Coordinates of C-alpha atoms in Angstrom, one line a residue:
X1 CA 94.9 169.2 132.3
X2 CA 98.7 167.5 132.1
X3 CA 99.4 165.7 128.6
X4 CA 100.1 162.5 128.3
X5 CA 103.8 161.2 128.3
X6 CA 104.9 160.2 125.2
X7 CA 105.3 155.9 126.4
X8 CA 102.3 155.9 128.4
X9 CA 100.0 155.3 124.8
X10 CA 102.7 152.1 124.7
X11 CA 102.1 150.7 128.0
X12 CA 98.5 150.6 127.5
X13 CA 98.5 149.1 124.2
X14 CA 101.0 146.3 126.4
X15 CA 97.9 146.6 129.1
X16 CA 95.3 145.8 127.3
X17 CA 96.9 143.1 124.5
X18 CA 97.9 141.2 128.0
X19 CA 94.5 140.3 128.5
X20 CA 93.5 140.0 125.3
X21 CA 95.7 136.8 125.8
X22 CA 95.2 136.2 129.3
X23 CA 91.4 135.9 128.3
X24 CA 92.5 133.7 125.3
X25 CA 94.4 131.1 127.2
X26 CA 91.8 130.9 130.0
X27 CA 89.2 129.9 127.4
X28 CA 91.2 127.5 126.2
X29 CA 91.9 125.9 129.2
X30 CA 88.0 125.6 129.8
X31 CA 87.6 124.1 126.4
X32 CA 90.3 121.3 127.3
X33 CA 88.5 120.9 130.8
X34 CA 85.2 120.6 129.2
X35 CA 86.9 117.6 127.1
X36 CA 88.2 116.0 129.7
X37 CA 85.0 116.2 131.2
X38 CA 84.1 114.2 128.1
X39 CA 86.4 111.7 127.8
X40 CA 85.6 111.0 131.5
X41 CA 82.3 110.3 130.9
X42 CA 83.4 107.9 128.0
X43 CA 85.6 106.3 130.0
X44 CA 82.6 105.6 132.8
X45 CA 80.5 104.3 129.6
X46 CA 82.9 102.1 128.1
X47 CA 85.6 100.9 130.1
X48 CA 88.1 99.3 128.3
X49 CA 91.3 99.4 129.6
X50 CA 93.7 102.2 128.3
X51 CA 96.7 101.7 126.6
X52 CA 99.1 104.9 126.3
X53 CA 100.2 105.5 122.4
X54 CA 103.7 105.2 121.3
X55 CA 105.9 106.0 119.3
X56 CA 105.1 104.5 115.8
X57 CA 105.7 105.1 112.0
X58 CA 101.7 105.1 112.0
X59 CA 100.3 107.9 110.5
X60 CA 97.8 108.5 113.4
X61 CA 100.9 109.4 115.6
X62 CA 102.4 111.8 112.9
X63 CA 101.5 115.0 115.3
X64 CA 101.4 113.6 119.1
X65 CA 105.1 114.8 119.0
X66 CA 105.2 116.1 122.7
X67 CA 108.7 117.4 122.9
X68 CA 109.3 121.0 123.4
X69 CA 112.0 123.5 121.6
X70 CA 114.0 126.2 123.3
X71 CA 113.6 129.7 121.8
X72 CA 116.2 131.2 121.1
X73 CA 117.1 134.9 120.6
X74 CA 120.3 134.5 118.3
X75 CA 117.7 132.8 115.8
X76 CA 115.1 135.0 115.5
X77 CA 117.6 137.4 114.8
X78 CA 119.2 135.3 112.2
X79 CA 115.7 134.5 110.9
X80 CA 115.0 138.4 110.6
X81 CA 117.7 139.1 109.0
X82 CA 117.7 136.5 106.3
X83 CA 113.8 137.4 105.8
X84 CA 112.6 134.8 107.3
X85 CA 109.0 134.0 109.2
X86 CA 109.1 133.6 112.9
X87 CA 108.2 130.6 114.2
X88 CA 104.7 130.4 116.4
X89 CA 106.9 129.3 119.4
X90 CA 109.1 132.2 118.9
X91 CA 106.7 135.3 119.6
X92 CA 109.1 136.4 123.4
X93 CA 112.1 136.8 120.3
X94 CA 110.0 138.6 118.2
X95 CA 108.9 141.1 120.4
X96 CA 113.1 141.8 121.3
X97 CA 113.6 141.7 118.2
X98 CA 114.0 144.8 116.0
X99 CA 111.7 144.5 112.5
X100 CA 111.5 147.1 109.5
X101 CA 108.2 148.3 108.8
X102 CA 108.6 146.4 105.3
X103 CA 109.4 143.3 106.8
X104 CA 106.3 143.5 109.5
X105 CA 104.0 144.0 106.8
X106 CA 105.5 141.1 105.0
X107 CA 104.6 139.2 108.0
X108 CA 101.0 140.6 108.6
X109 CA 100.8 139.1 104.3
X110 CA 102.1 135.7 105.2
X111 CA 99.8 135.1 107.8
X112 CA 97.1 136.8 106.9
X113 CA 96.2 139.6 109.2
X114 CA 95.5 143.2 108.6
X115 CA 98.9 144.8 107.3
X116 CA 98.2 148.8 107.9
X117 CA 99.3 150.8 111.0
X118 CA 101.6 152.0 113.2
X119 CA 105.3 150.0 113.7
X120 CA 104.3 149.2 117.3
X121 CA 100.9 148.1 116.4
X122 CA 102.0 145.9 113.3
X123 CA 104.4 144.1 115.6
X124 CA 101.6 143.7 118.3
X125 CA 99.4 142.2 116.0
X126 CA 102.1 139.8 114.6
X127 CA 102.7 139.3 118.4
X128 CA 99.3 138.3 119.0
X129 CA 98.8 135.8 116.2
X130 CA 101.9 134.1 116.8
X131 CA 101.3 133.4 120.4
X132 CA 97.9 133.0 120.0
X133 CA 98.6 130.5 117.0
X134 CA 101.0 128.8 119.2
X135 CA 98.9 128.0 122.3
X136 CA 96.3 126.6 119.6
X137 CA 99.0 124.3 118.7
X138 CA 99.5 123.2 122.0
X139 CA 95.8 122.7 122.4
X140 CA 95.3 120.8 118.8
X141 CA 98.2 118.5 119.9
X142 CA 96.6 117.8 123.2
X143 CA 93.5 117.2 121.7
X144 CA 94.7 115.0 119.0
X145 CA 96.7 113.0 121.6
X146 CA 93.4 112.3 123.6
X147 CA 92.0 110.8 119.9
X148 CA 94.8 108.8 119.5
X149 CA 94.3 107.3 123.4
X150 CA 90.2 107.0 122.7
X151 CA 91.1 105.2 119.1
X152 CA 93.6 102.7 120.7
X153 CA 91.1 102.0 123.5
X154 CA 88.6 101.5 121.1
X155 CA 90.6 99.0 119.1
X156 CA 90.6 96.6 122.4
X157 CA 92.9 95.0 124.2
X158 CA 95.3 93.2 121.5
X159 CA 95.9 96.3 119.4
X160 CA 99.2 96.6 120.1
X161 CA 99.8 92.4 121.2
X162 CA 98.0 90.6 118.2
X163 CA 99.8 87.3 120.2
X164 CA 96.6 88.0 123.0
X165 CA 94.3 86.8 120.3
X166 CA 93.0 83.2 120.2
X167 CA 92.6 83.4 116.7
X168 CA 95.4 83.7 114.5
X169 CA 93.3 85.0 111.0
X170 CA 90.2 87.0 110.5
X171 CA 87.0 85.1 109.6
X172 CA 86.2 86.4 106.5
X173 CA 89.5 87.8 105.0
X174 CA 91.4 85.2 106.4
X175 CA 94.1 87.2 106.9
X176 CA 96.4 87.0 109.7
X177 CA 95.9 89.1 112.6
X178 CA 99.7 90.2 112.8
X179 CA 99.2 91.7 108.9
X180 CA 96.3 93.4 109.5
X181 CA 96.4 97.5 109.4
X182 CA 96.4 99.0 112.6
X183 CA 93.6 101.3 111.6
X184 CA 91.6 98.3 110.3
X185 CA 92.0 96.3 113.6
X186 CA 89.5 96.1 116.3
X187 CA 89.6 93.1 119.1
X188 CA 87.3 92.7 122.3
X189 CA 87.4 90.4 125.6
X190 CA 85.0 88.1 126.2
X191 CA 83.2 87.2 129.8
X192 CA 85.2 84.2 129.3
X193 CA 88.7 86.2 129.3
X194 CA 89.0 85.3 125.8
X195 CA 90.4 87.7 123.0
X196 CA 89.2 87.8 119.6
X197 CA 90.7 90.1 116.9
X198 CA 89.2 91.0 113.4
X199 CA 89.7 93.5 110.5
X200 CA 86.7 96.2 111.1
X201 CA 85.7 95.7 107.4
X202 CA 85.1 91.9 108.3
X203 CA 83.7 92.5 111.5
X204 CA 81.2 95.9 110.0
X205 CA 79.9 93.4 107.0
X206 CA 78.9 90.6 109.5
X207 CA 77.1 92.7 111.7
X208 CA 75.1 93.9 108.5
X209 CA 74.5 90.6 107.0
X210 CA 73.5 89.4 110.2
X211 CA 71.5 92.7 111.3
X212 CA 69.4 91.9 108.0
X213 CA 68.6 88.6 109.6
X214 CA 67.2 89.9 112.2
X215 CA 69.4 88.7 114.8
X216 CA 70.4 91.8 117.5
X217 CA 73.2 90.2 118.8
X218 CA 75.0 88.4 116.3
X219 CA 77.4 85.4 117.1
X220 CA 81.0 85.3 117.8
X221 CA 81.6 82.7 114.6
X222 CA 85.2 80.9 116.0
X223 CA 82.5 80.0 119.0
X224 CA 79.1 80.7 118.1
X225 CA 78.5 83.1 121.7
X226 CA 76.8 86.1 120.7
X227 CA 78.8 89.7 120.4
X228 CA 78.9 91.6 123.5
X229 CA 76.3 94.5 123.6
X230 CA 79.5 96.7 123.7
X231 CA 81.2 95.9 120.8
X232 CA 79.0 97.4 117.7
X233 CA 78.9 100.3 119.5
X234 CA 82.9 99.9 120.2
X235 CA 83.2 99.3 116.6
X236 CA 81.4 102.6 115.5
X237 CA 83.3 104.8 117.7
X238 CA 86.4 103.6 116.3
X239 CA 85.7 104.0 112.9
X240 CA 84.7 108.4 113.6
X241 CA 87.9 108.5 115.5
X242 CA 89.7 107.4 112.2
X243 CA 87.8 109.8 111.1
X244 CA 88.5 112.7 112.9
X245 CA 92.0 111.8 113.3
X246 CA 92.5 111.5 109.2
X247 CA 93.1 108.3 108.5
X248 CA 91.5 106.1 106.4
X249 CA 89.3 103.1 107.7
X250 CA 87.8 101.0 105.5
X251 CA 84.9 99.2 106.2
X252 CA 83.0 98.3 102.9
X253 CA 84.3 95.9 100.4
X254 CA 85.3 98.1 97.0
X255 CA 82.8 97.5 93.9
X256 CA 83.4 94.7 91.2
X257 CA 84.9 96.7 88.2
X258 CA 81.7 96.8 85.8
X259 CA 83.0 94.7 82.7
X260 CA 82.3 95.2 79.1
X261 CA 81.3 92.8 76.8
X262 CA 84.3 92.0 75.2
X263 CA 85.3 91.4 78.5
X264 CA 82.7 89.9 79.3
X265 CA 82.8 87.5 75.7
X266 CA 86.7 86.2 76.8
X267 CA 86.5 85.4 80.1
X268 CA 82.8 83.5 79.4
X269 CA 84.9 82.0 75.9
X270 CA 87.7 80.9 78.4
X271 CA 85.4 79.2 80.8
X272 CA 84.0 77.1 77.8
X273 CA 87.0 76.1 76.7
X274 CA 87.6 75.0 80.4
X275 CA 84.1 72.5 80.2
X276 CA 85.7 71.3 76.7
X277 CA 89.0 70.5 78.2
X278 CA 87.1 68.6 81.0
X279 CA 86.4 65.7 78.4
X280 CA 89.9 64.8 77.7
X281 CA 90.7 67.7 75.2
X282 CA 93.3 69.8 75.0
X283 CA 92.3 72.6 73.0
X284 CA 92.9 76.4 73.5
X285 CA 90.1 79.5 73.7
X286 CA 93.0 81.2 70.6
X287 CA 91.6 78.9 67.9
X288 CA 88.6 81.0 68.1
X289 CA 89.4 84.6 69.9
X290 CA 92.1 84.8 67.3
X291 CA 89.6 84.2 64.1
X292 CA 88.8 87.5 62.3
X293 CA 85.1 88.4 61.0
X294 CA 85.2 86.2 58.4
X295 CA 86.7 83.0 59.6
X296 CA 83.9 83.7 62.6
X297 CA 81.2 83.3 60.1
X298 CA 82.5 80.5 58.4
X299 CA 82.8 78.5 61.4
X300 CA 79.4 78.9 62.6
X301 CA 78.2 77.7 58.9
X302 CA 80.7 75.0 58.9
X303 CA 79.1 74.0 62.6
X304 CA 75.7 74.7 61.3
X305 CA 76.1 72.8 58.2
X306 CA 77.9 69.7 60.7
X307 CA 74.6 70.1 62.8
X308 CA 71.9 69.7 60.1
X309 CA 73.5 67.7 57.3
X310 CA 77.4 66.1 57.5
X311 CA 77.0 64.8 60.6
X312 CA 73.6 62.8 60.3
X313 CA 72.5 63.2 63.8
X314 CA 69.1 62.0 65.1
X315 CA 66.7 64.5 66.0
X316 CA 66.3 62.5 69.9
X317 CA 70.1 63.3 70.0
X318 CA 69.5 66.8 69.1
X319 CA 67.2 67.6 71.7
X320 CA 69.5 66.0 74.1
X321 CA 72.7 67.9 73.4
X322 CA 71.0 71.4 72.8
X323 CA 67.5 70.7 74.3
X324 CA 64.2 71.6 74.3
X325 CA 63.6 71.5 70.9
X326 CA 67.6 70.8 69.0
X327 CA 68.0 73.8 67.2
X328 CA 70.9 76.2 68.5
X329 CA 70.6 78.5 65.7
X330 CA 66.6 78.7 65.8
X331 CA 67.4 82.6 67.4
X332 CA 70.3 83.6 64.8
X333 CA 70.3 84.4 61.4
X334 CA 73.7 84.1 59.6
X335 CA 72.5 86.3 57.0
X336 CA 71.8 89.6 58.8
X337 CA 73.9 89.1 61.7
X338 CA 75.8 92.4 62.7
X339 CA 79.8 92.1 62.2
X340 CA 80.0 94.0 65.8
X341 CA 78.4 91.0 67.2
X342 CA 79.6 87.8 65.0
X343 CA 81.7 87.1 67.9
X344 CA 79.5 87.4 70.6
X345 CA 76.7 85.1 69.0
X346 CA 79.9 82.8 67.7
X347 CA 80.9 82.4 71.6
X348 CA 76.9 82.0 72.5
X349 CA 76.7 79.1 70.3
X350 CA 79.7 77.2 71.4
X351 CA 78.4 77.7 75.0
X352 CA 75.2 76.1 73.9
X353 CA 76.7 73.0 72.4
X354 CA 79.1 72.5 75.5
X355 CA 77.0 73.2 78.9
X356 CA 73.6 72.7 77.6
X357 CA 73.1 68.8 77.3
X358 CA 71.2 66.8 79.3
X359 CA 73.9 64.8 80.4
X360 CA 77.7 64.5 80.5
X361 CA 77.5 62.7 77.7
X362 CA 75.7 64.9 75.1
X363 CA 78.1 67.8 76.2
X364 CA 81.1 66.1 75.3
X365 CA 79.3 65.2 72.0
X366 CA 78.7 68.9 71.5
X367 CA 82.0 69.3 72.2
X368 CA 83.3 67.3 69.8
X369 CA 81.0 68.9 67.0
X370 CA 82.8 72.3 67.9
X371 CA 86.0 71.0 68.0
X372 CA 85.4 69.3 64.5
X373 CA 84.1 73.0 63.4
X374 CA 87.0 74.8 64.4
X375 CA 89.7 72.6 62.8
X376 CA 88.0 73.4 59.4
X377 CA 88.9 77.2 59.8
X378 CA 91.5 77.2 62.3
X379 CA 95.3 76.2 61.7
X380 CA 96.3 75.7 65.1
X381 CA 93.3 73.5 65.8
X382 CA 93.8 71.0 62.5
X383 CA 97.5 70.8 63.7
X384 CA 96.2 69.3 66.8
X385 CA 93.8 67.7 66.3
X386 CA 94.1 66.3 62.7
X387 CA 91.5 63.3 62.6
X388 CA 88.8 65.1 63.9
X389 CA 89.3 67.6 60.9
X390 CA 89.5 64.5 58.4
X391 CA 86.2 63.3 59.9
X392 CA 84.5 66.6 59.2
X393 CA 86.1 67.4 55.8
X394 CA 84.2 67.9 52.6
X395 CA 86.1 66.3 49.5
X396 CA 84.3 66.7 46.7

């Protein structure tokens, strides 16, 4: 029986890592097949005209780059030489190329293949991942280019012409169509011919809103037709192609930041002061935000003490400016009251004087009782209002 010559054991290794790939590429051109087959169907399902993607600064275009680079032998060289990974386009160098057994291993590492063996079979398994890596490039490039066509048909016909739209602002955000995101805009046609655009988050909360209604189709609001059938399910395809293709879509309005009730305290303080200012005052919310613990305290017994005694007031009156029964500090007790919330109850109180009266009359009285209060313990307040604090002084 004749032996085997030395380069046959190559040529079969050649043989057989030849179809390897051969059997590679042909599954991969079934797979894009099958999803053309898809996106056929789509098309039948849905048809919207297409518009071909171009060249943006849109993230959503960031890899449909289509252009292809020339291989060169000079720079695989260079790139071996300087230690240096081979490009996936650049496997027919590699395999001219001449590679230390060190530097092949180095390879297998980087990418992450099996690093022991021969020379010739380290360099064919580099081989193989580098053309095998490239084709699934080609095919993730392809495929991503076929998102991008389905998400621009999805967005309708005025995603790249906002001018097609009759309407120049979305409904709810009221902002205008030519500032909205590209991934947040969606338009549609109607049987009239008319185009509508709107910012998905807009267009996803009415259809909630509305679904909760129990309407099934709700209505166009700039001309009260109902949606076409099409459009929610336009709408939802749109927002999983964002999806798939990475980029962020958003379609529910972000949660109120929870505040805390010192937050809480100013901003209901500010509003107050706001009501008081509505009588022909011109006071400020700092006379009393800026009191410490103590000058707190004394205000609401200086207030309390204007309520019950100084000021005389009739008990009718009473009820009328802090009704049912006239009493605003029935529910507080000055004397155990916790210094972490003297300024809550402090703000309470003045909040009951000024909104709670019958009329607009009795508020502005209530008003003016708090107002008197405050220039007793607050600088500011008896520099601006100095006759109020005579009125309410107590001279012995």
């Amino acid at each position: 029986m004749s032996q085997p010559q030395p380069g046959n054991t190559t040529i079969n290794i050649n043989i057989n890592h030849l179809n390897d790939v051969h059997n590679y590429i042909h599954n991969d051109i079934n797979l894009i097949n099958e999803f053309n087959n898809i996106y056929n169907n789509d098309n039948a399902i849905n048809p919207i005209n297409p518009i071909n993607p171009i060249n943006t600064n849109n993230e959503i275009y960031a890899d449909s780059d289509k252009s292809k680079k020339k291989v060169s032998k000079r720079v695989c060289k260079k790139s071996a030489s300087a230690g240096m990974m081979p490009a996936f386009s650049e496997y027919d160098a590699f395999m001219k190329s001449e590679y230390k057994v060190s530097e092949l291993k180095d390879m297998c590492k980087h990418y992450g293949i099996k690093c022991s063996g021969t020379k010739q079979e380290l360099k064919l398994r580099v081989h193989t991942h580098l053309i095998q890596s490239h084709h699934v490039k080609r095919i993730q490039r392809m495929i991503r280019g076929k998102f991008i066509k389905m998400h621009d048909r999805m967005s309708g016909p005025a995603y790249k012409y906002r001018s097609l739209c009759v309407n120049d602002t979305d409904f709810y955000s009221m902002e205008r169509m030519s500032d909205i995101q590209r991934n947040q805009f969606i338009s549609f046609k109607d049987d009239a011919g008319m185009v509508y655009g709107f910012d998905i988050m807009s267009l996803y909360t009415y259809y909630d809103s509305e679904m909760d209604n129990g309407r099934s189709a709700p209505l166009n609001p700039y001309n009260r037709a109902p949606f076409p059938l099409t459009l929610r399910r336009q709408m939802h395809r749109k927002i999983r192609l964002t999806n798939i293709l990475g980029v962020s879509c958003k379609v529910e309005e972000e949660p109120e930041p929870v505040l805390s009730q010192q937050q809480r305290d100013e901003q209901l303080l500010f509003i107050v002061f706001q009501q008081i200012n509505s009588h022909g005052h011109y006071a400020d919310s700092a006379w009393f935000s800026e009191l410490n613990v103590v000058g707190i305290m004394r205000f609401m017994r200086e207030l309390a003490d204007i309520w019950n005694y100084r000021a005389q007031i009739m008990p009718q009156l009473k009820q009328e400016i802090c009704p049912p029964n006239g009493d605003p500090f029935r529910y507080v007790d000055l004397r155990y009251i916790q210094p972490d919330m003297i300024k809550h109850q402090g703000i309470q109180i003045i909040n009951t004087f000024v909104t709670s009266g019958t009329n607009r009359d009795s508020q502005s009285l209530g008003a003016y009782y708090v107002l008197s209060a405050l220039t007793l313990v607050s600088q500011p307040a008896q520099a601006a209002m100095p006759w109020l604090y005579e009125s309410v002084v107590y001279v012995p």
